[in-house]
């Protein structure tokens, strides 16, 4: 069941609820080859998504590119459009750029 959920996350129409079903080990295994960034909780709490993803983590090369993709609906956090600020397992954010580019942000 976890393998099916993991596959749907990468290739299907998974939701935030699908992510929340995964235990930490499975979440990390699913995103094993994904570029990861570690940030402090202070860098996340109260931060603007554009600052977090374009400056702090470099998921996007510039704020302008992120804004353009966001306007086109091509950016999501934890499988939700940029309205979610909940952390998975209290310490992870999954950023997605387009359909195939994932970034796992680990909040320390």
mmCIF file of N, CA and C in Angstrom:
data_model
loop_
_atom_site.group_PDB
_atom_site.id
_atom_site.type_symbol
_atom_site.label_atom_id
_atom_site.label_comp_id
_atom_site.label_asym_id
_atom_site.label_seq_id
_atom_site.Cartn_x
_atom_site.Cartn_y
_atom_site.Cartn_z
ATOM 1 N N UNK A 1 0.823 -1.190 0.000
ATOM 2 C CA UNK A 1 0.000 0.000 0.000
ATOM 3 C C UNK A 1 0.873 1.263 0.000
ATOM 4 N N UNK A 2 1.959 1.240 0.798
ATOM 5 C CA UNK A 2 2.870 2.392 0.829
ATOM 6 C C UNK A 2 3.546 2.590 -0.521
ATOM 7 N N UNK A 3 3.895 1.487 -1.200
ATOM 8 C CA UNK A 3 4.536 1.586 -2.511
ATOM 9 C C UNK A 3 3.599 2.232 -3.523
ATOM 10 N N UNK A 4 2.324 1.885 -3.467
ATOM 11 C CA UNK A 4 1.345 2.468 -4.372
ATOM 12 C C UNK A 4 1.201 3.963 -4.076
ATOM 13 N N UNK A 5 1.110 4.312 -2.799
ATOM 14 C CA UNK A 5 1.027 5.721 -2.419
ATOM 15 C C UNK A 5 2.250 6.486 -2.914
ATOM 16 N N UNK A 6 3.429 5.895 -2.742
ATOM 17 C CA UNK A 6 4.670 6.546 -3.165
ATOM 18 C C UNK A 6 4.680 6.765 -4.672
ATOM 19 N N UNK A 7 4.255 5.774 -5.421
ATOM 20 C CA UNK A 7 4.201 5.891 -6.879
ATOM 21 C C UNK A 7 3.228 6.990 -7.289
ATOM 22 N N UNK A 8 2.079 7.043 -6.640
ATOM 23 C CA UNK A 8 1.104 8.087 -6.962
ATOM 24 C C UNK A 8 1.643 9.475 -6.659
ATOM 25 N N UNK A 9 2.456 9.589 -5.645
ATOM 26 C CA UNK A 9 3.029 10.895 -5.304
ATOM 27 C C UNK A 9 3.920 11.391 -6.434
ATOM 28 N N UNK A 10 4.724 10.508 -6.973
ATOM 29 C CA UNK A 10 5.650 10.914 -8.029
ATOM 30 C C UNK A 10 4.999 11.001 -9.406
ATOM 31 N N UNK A 11 4.051 10.117 -9.685
ATOM 32 C CA UNK A 11 3.546 10.029 -11.053
ATOM 33 C C UNK A 11 2.041 10.207 -11.186
ATOM 34 N N UNK A 12 1.338 10.324 -10.092
ATOM 35 C CA UNK A 12 -0.111 10.412 -10.150
ATOM 36 C C UNK A 12 -0.625 11.738 -9.648
ATOM 37 N N UNK A 13 -1.846 11.699 -9.214
ATOM 38 C CA UNK A 13 -2.503 12.902 -8.723
ATOM 39 C C UNK A 13 -2.628 12.825 -7.210
ATOM 40 N N UNK A 14 -1.520 12.687 -6.561
ATOM 41 C CA UNK A 14 -1.507 12.584 -5.106
ATOM 42 C C UNK A 14 -1.863 13.924 -4.480
ATOM 43 N N UNK A 15 -2.302 13.859 -3.246
ATOM 44 C CA UNK A 15 -2.682 15.050 -2.503
ATOM 45 C C UNK A 15 -1.816 15.162 -1.259
ATOM 46 N N UNK A 16 -1.996 16.232 -0.539
ATOM 47 C CA UNK A 16 -1.283 16.397 0.722
ATOM 48 C C UNK A 16 -1.613 15.241 1.663
ATOM 49 N N UNK A 17 -2.853 14.784 1.633
ATOM 50 C CA UNK A 17 -3.257 13.668 2.483
ATOM 51 C C UNK A 17 -2.439 12.415 2.164
ATOM 52 N N UNK A 18 -2.125 12.213 0.889
ATOM 53 C CA UNK A 18 -1.282 11.074 0.490
ATOM 54 C C UNK A 18 0.098 11.191 1.121
ATOM 55 N N UNK A 19 0.646 12.402 1.125
ATOM 56 C CA UNK A 19 1.954 12.630 1.743
ATOM 57 C C UNK A 19 1.910 12.358 3.239
ATOM 58 N N UNK A 20 0.827 12.796 3.873
ATOM 59 C CA UNK A 20 0.714 12.630 5.317
ATOM 60 C C UNK A 20 0.585 11.171 5.732
ATOM 61 N N UNK A 21 0.147 10.309 4.831
ATOM 62 C CA UNK A 21 0.014 8.877 5.132
ATOM 63 C C UNK A 21 1.367 8.181 5.216
ATOM 64 N N UNK A 22 2.376 8.755 4.556
ATOM 65 C CA UNK A 22 3.689 8.115 4.523
ATOM 66 C C UNK A 22 4.419 8.300 5.844
ATOM 67 N N UNK A 23 5.063 7.244 6.295
ATOM 68 C CA UNK A 23 5.919 7.408 7.467
ATOM 69 C C UNK A 23 7.221 8.063 7.010
ATOM 70 N N UNK A 24 8.002 8.514 7.958
ATOM 71 C CA UNK A 24 9.225 9.265 7.630
ATOM 72 C C UNK A 24 10.181 8.459 6.764
ATOM 73 N N UNK A 25 10.380 7.189 7.075
ATOM 74 C CA UNK A 25 11.314 6.349 6.307
ATOM 75 C C UNK A 25 10.864 6.218 4.858
ATOM 76 N N UNK A 26 9.569 6.035 4.635
ATOM 77 C CA UNK A 26 9.054 5.905 3.276
ATOM 78 C C UNK A 26 9.171 7.220 2.532
ATOM 79 N N UNK A 27 8.853 8.320 3.202
ATOM 80 C CA UNK A 27 8.977 9.640 2.580
ATOM 81 C C UNK A 27 10.405 9.878 2.106
ATOM 82 N N UNK A 28 11.365 9.584 2.966
ATOM 83 C CA UNK A 28 12.768 9.781 2.592
ATOM 84 C C UNK A 28 13.198 8.824 1.500
ATOM 85 N N UNK A 29 12.672 7.605 1.496
ATOM 86 C CA UNK A 29 13.007 6.632 0.450
ATOM 87 C C UNK A 29 12.443 7.056 -0.901
ATOM 88 N N UNK A 30 11.208 7.557 -0.907
ATOM 89 C CA UNK A 30 10.577 8.001 -2.150
ATOM 90 C C UNK A 30 11.389 9.120 -2.794
ATOM 91 N N UNK A 31 11.901 10.025 -1.964
ATOM 92 C CA UNK A 31 12.630 11.172 -2.490
ATOM 93 C C UNK A 31 14.137 11.036 -2.306
ATOM 94 N N UNK A 32 14.619 9.804 -2.373
ATOM 95 C CA UNK A 32 16.041 9.513 -2.176
ATOM 96 C C UNK A 32 16.934 10.253 -3.171
ATOM 97 N N UNK A 33 16.568 10.319 -4.432
ATOM 98 C CA UNK A 33 17.406 10.961 -5.439
ATOM 99 C C UNK A 33 17.102 12.425 -5.654
ATOM 100 N N UNK A 34 16.211 12.979 -4.849
ATOM 101 C CA UNK A 34 15.781 14.362 -4.997
ATOM 102 C C UNK A 34 16.753 15.289 -4.273
ATOM 103 N N UNK A 35 17.018 16.431 -4.876
ATOM 104 C CA UNK A 35 17.884 17.419 -4.235
ATOM 105 C C UNK A 35 17.248 17.873 -2.926
ATOM 106 N N UNK A 36 18.054 17.927 -1.868
ATOM 107 C CA UNK A 36 17.545 18.276 -0.543
ATOM 108 C C UNK A 36 18.249 19.525 -0.020
ATOM 109 N N UNK A 37 17.517 20.297 0.758
ATOM 110 C CA UNK A 37 18.049 21.488 1.397
ATOM 111 C C UNK A 37 17.681 21.436 2.861
ATOM 112 N N UNK A 38 18.606 21.767 3.741
ATOM 113 C CA UNK A 38 18.308 21.862 5.167
ATOM 114 C C UNK A 38 18.239 23.328 5.554
ATOM 115 N N UNK A 39 17.171 23.671 6.258
ATOM 116 C CA UNK A 39 16.982 25.043 6.725
ATOM 117 C C UNK A 39 16.540 25.003 8.183
ATOM 118 N N UNK A 40 16.748 26.096 8.875
ATOM 119 C CA UNK A 40 16.299 26.162 10.269
ATOM 120 C C UNK A 40 14.816 26.514 10.300
ATOM 121 N N UNK A 41 14.163 26.158 11.381
ATOM 122 C CA UNK A 41 12.738 26.470 11.548
ATOM 123 C C UNK A 41 12.537 27.993 11.470
ATOM 124 N N UNK A 42 13.486 28.759 11.984
ATOM 125 C CA UNK A 42 13.386 30.218 11.942
ATOM 126 C C UNK A 42 13.355 30.746 10.510
ATOM 127 N N UNK A 43 14.000 30.039 9.582
ATOM 128 C CA UNK A 43 14.011 30.457 8.190
ATOM 129 C C UNK A 43 12.683 30.161 7.497
ATOM 130 N N UNK A 44 11.869 29.284 8.072
ATOM 131 C CA UNK A 44 10.608 28.882 7.458
ATOM 132 C C UNK A 44 9.418 29.629 8.050
ATOM 133 N N UNK A 45 9.358 29.679 9.371
ATOM 134 C CA UNK A 45 8.210 30.285 10.047
ATOM 135 C C UNK A 45 8.144 31.776 9.717
ATOM 136 N N UNK A 46 7.041 32.178 9.139
ATOM 137 C CA UNK A 46 6.833 33.581 8.792
ATOM 138 C C UNK A 46 7.501 34.015 7.501
ATOM 139 N N UNK A 47 8.217 33.108 6.835
ATOM 140 C CA UNK A 47 8.908 33.476 5.598
ATOM 141 C C UNK A 47 7.949 33.457 4.415
ATOM 142 N N UNK A 48 8.221 34.298 3.452
ATOM 143 C CA UNK A 48 7.475 34.260 2.205
ATOM 144 C C UNK A 48 7.999 33.077 1.396
ATOM 145 N N UNK A 49 7.103 32.383 0.735
ATOM 146 C CA UNK A 49 7.494 31.214 -0.061
ATOM 147 C C UNK A 49 8.528 31.584 -1.120
ATOM 148 N N UNK A 50 8.373 32.743 -1.739
ATOM 149 C CA UNK A 50 9.308 33.150 -2.780
ATOM 150 C C UNK A 50 10.714 33.321 -2.207
ATOM 151 N N UNK A 51 10.818 33.840 -0.988
ATOM 152 C CA UNK A 51 12.135 33.989 -0.369
ATOM 153 C C UNK A 51 12.722 32.636 -0.009
ATOM 154 N N UNK A 52 11.895 31.759 0.548
ATOM 155 C CA UNK A 52 12.361 30.432 0.940
ATOM 156 C C UNK A 52 12.842 29.626 -0.261
ATOM 157 N N UNK A 53 12.063 29.627 -1.336
ATOM 158 C CA UNK A 53 12.374 28.765 -2.475
ATOM 159 C C UNK A 53 13.359 29.362 -3.474
ATOM 160 N N UNK A 54 13.447 30.672 -3.549
ATOM 161 C CA UNK A 54 14.356 31.285 -4.521
ATOM 162 C C UNK A 54 15.658 31.763 -3.902
ATOM 163 N N UNK A 55 15.648 32.141 -2.628
ATOM 164 C CA UNK A 55 16.866 32.658 -2.019
ATOM 165 C C UNK A 55 17.489 31.685 -1.028
ATOM 166 N N UNK A 56 16.699 31.223 -0.076
ATOM 167 C CA UNK A 56 17.237 30.379 0.989
ATOM 168 C C UNK A 56 17.665 29.016 0.466
ATOM 169 N N UNK A 57 16.835 28.385 -0.378
ATOM 170 C CA UNK A 57 17.141 27.026 -0.833
ATOM 171 C C UNK A 57 17.650 26.945 -2.264
ATOM 172 N N UNK A 58 17.398 27.926 -3.063
ATOM 173 C CA UNK A 58 17.807 27.934 -4.477
ATOM 174 C C UNK A 58 17.070 26.877 -5.303
ATOM 175 N N UNK A 59 15.835 26.512 -4.901
ATOM 176 C CA UNK A 59 15.011 25.622 -5.727
ATOM 177 C C UNK A 59 14.738 26.285 -7.077
ATOM 178 N N UNK A 60 14.633 27.605 -7.054
ATOM 179 C CA UNK A 60 14.423 28.384 -8.263
ATOM 180 C C UNK A 60 15.613 29.307 -8.433
ATOM 181 N N UNK A 61 16.051 29.533 -9.667
ATOM 182 C CA UNK A 61 17.217 30.391 -9.868
ATOM 183 C C UNK A 61 16.949 31.865 -9.567
ATOM 184 N N UNK A 62 15.669 32.263 -9.594
ATOM 185 C CA UNK A 62 15.356 33.662 -9.309
ATOM 186 C C UNK A 62 13.921 33.780 -8.814
ATOM 187 N N UNK A 63 13.657 34.900 -8.146
ATOM 188 C CA UNK A 63 12.293 35.169 -7.683
ATOM 189 C C UNK A 63 11.360 35.349 -8.880
ATOM 190 N N UNK A 64 11.874 35.964 -9.939
ATOM 191 C CA UNK A 64 11.061 36.188 -11.136
ATOM 192 C C UNK A 64 10.585 34.885 -11.761
ATOM 193 N N UNK A 65 11.478 33.902 -11.857
ATOM 194 C CA UNK A 65 11.075 32.613 -12.429
ATOM 195 C C UNK A 65 10.024 31.950 -11.552
ATOM 196 N N UNK A 66 10.213 32.027 -10.250
ATOM 197 C CA UNK A 66 9.240 31.416 -9.354
ATOM 198 C C UNK A 66 7.885 32.095 -9.482
ATOM 199 N N UNK A 67 7.874 33.423 -9.524
ATOM 200 C CA UNK A 67 6.603 34.139 -9.652
ATOM 201 C C UNK A 67 5.892 33.762 -10.955
ATOM 202 N N UNK A 68 6.656 33.661 -12.033
ATOM 203 C CA UNK A 68 6.074 33.314 -13.333
ATOM 204 C C UNK A 68 5.453 31.917 -13.286
ATOM 205 N N UNK A 69 6.172 30.944 -12.739
ATOM 206 C CA UNK A 69 5.638 29.591 -12.636
ATOM 207 C C UNK A 69 4.452 29.525 -11.676
ATOM 208 N N UNK A 70 4.502 30.300 -10.597
ATOM 209 C CA UNK A 70 3.404 30.320 -9.635
ATOM 210 C C UNK A 70 2.134 30.859 -10.299
ATOM 211 N N UNK A 71 2.275 31.916 -11.066
ATOM 212 C CA UNK A 71 1.121 32.495 -11.761
ATOM 213 C C UNK A 71 0.503 31.499 -12.729
ATOM 214 N N UNK A 72 1.329 30.632 -13.304
ATOM 215 C CA UNK A 72 0.834 29.614 -14.228
ATOM 216 C C UNK A 72 0.386 28.341 -13.529
ATOM 217 N N UNK A 73 0.409 28.326 -12.200
ATOM 218 C CA UNK A 73 -0.024 27.143 -11.452
ATOM 219 C C UNK A 73 0.998 26.026 -11.424
ATOM 220 N N UNK A 74 2.265 26.341 -11.681
ATOM 221 C CA UNK A 74 3.288 25.318 -11.769
ATOM 222 C C UNK A 74 4.125 25.110 -10.520
ATOM 223 N N UNK A 75 3.710 25.674 -9.398
ATOM 224 C CA UNK A 75 4.479 25.530 -8.163
ATOM 225 C C UNK A 75 3.541 25.047 -7.059
ATOM 226 N N UNK A 76 4.012 24.057 -6.312
ATOM 227 C CA UNK A 76 3.209 23.606 -5.172
ATOM 228 C C UNK A 76 4.122 23.252 -4.012
ATOM 229 N N UNK A 77 3.564 23.318 -2.817
ATOM 230 C CA UNK A 77 4.240 22.886 -1.596
ATOM 231 C C UNK A 77 3.389 21.795 -0.981
ATOM 232 N N UNK A 78 4.007 20.675 -0.684
ATOM 233 C CA UNK A 78 3.284 19.548 -0.090
ATOM 234 C C UNK A 78 2.055 19.184 -0.916
ATOM 235 N N UNK A 79 2.196 19.255 -2.237
ATOM 236 C CA UNK A 79 1.159 18.901 -3.203
ATOM 237 C C UNK A 79 -0.034 19.845 -3.198
ATOM 238 N N UNK A 80 0.114 21.019 -2.591
ATOM 239 C CA UNK A 80 -0.931 22.029 -2.636
ATOM 240 C C UNK A 80 -0.335 23.293 -3.233
ATOM 241 N N UNK A 81 -1.159 24.026 -3.928
ATOM 242 C CA UNK A 81 -0.682 25.290 -4.473
ATOM 243 C C UNK A 81 -0.226 26.161 -3.313
ATOM 244 N N UNK A 82 0.555 27.132 -3.545
ATOM 245 C CA UNK A 82 1.257 27.899 -2.528
ATOM 246 C C UNK A 82 0.367 28.553 -1.469
ATOM 247 N N UNK A 83 -0.434 27.748 -0.832
ATOM 248 C CA UNK A 83 -1.219 28.241 0.290
ATOM 249 C C UNK A 83 -0.888 27.448 1.545
ATOM 250 N N UNK A 84 -0.156 26.348 1.387
ATOM 251 C CA UNK A 84 0.134 25.473 2.529
ATOM 252 C C UNK A 84 1.415 25.898 3.217
ATOM 253 N N UNK A 85 1.385 25.926 4.544
ATOM 254 C CA UNK A 85 2.621 26.174 5.287
ATOM 255 C C UNK A 85 2.813 25.098 6.346
ATOM 256 N N UNK A 86 2.064 24.001 6.232
ATOM 257 C CA UNK A 86 2.197 22.892 7.175
ATOM 258 C C UNK A 86 3.426 22.067 6.830
ATOM 259 N N UNK A 87 4.117 21.624 7.855
ATOM 260 C CA UNK A 87 5.285 20.779 7.656
ATOM 261 C C UNK A 87 4.871 19.315 7.734
ATOM 262 N N UNK A 88 5.409 18.478 6.874
ATOM 263 C CA UNK A 88 5.172 17.034 6.931
ATOM 264 C C UNK A 88 6.022 16.468 8.055
ATOM 265 N N UNK A 89 5.428 15.661 8.885
ATOM 266 C CA UNK A 89 6.111 15.086 10.048
ATOM 267 C C UNK A 89 6.801 16.154 10.893
ATOM 268 N N UNK A 90 6.282 17.372 10.837
ATOM 269 C CA UNK A 90 6.820 18.450 11.653
ATOM 270 C C UNK A 90 8.150 19.003 11.187
ATOM 271 N N UNK A 91 8.684 18.489 10.042
ATOM 272 C CA UNK A 91 9.997 18.986 9.626
ATOM 273 C C UNK A 91 10.306 18.929 8.137
ATOM 274 N N UNK A 92 9.352 18.575 7.290
ATOM 275 C CA UNK A 92 9.632 18.487 5.859
ATOM 276 C C UNK A 92 8.658 19.337 5.054
ATOM 277 N N UNK A 93 9.174 19.937 3.994
ATOM 278 C CA UNK A 93 8.369 20.591 2.976
ATOM 279 C C UNK A 93 8.760 19.968 1.646
ATOM 280 N N UNK A 94 7.786 19.589 0.855
ATOM 281 C CA UNK A 94 8.058 19.065 -0.479
ATOM 282 C C UNK A 94 7.689 20.148 -1.478
ATOM 283 N N UNK A 95 8.678 20.689 -2.163
ATOM 284 C CA UNK A 95 8.441 21.711 -3.178
ATOM 285 C C UNK A 95 8.465 21.040 -4.535
ATOM 286 N N UNK A 96 7.558 21.456 -5.400
ATOM 287 C CA UNK A 96 7.494 20.901 -6.748
ATOM 288 C C UNK A 96 7.489 22.041 -7.741
ATOM 289 N N UNK A 97 8.362 21.928 -8.742
ATOM 290 C CA UNK A 97 8.445 22.913 -9.816
ATOM 291 C C UNK A 97 8.046 22.193 -11.091
ATOM 292 N N UNK A 98 6.942 22.599 -11.689
ATOM 293 C CA UNK A 98 6.443 21.898 -12.862
ATOM 294 C C UNK A 98 5.921 20.532 -12.465
ATOM 295 N N UNK A 99 6.035 19.569 -13.380
ATOM 296 C CA UNK A 99 5.514 18.225 -13.096
ATOM 297 C C UNK A 99 6.559 17.261 -12.574
ATOM 298 N N UNK A 100 7.839 17.484 -12.874
ATOM 299 C CA UNK A 100 8.842 16.466 -12.589
ATOM 300 C C UNK A 100 9.962 16.875 -11.650
ATOM 301 N N UNK A 101 10.039 18.128 -11.272
ATOM 302 C CA UNK A 101 11.144 18.585 -10.437
ATOM 303 C C UNK A 101 10.698 18.731 -8.990
ATOM 304 N N UNK A 102 11.277 17.901 -8.130
ATOM 305 C CA UNK A 102 10.941 17.908 -6.710
ATOM 306 C C UNK A 102 12.148 18.337 -5.882
ATOM 307 N N UNK A 103 11.865 18.972 -4.742
ATOM 308 C CA UNK A 103 12.893 19.360 -3.791
ATOM 309 C C UNK A 103 12.343 19.050 -2.397
ATOM 310 N N UNK A 104 13.126 18.400 -1.573
ATOM 311 C CA UNK A 104 12.731 18.108 -0.204
ATOM 312 C C UNK A 104 13.473 19.073 0.708
ATOM 313 N N UNK A 105 12.722 19.892 1.432
ATOM 314 C CA UNK A 105 13.305 20.869 2.343
ATOM 315 C C UNK A 105 13.151 20.319 3.757
ATOM 316 N N UNK A 106 14.271 20.154 4.433
ATOM 317 C CA UNK A 106 14.290 19.585 5.774
ATOM 318 C C UNK A 106 14.466 20.725 6.770
ATOM 319 N N UNK A 107 13.476 20.914 7.622
ATOM 320 C CA UNK A 107 13.497 22.005 8.589
ATOM 321 C C UNK A 107 14.078 21.502 9.887
ATOM 322 N N UNK A 108 15.158 22.109 10.337
ATOM 323 C CA UNK A 108 15.844 21.686 11.573
ATOM 324 C C UNK A 108 15.471 22.592 12.712
#
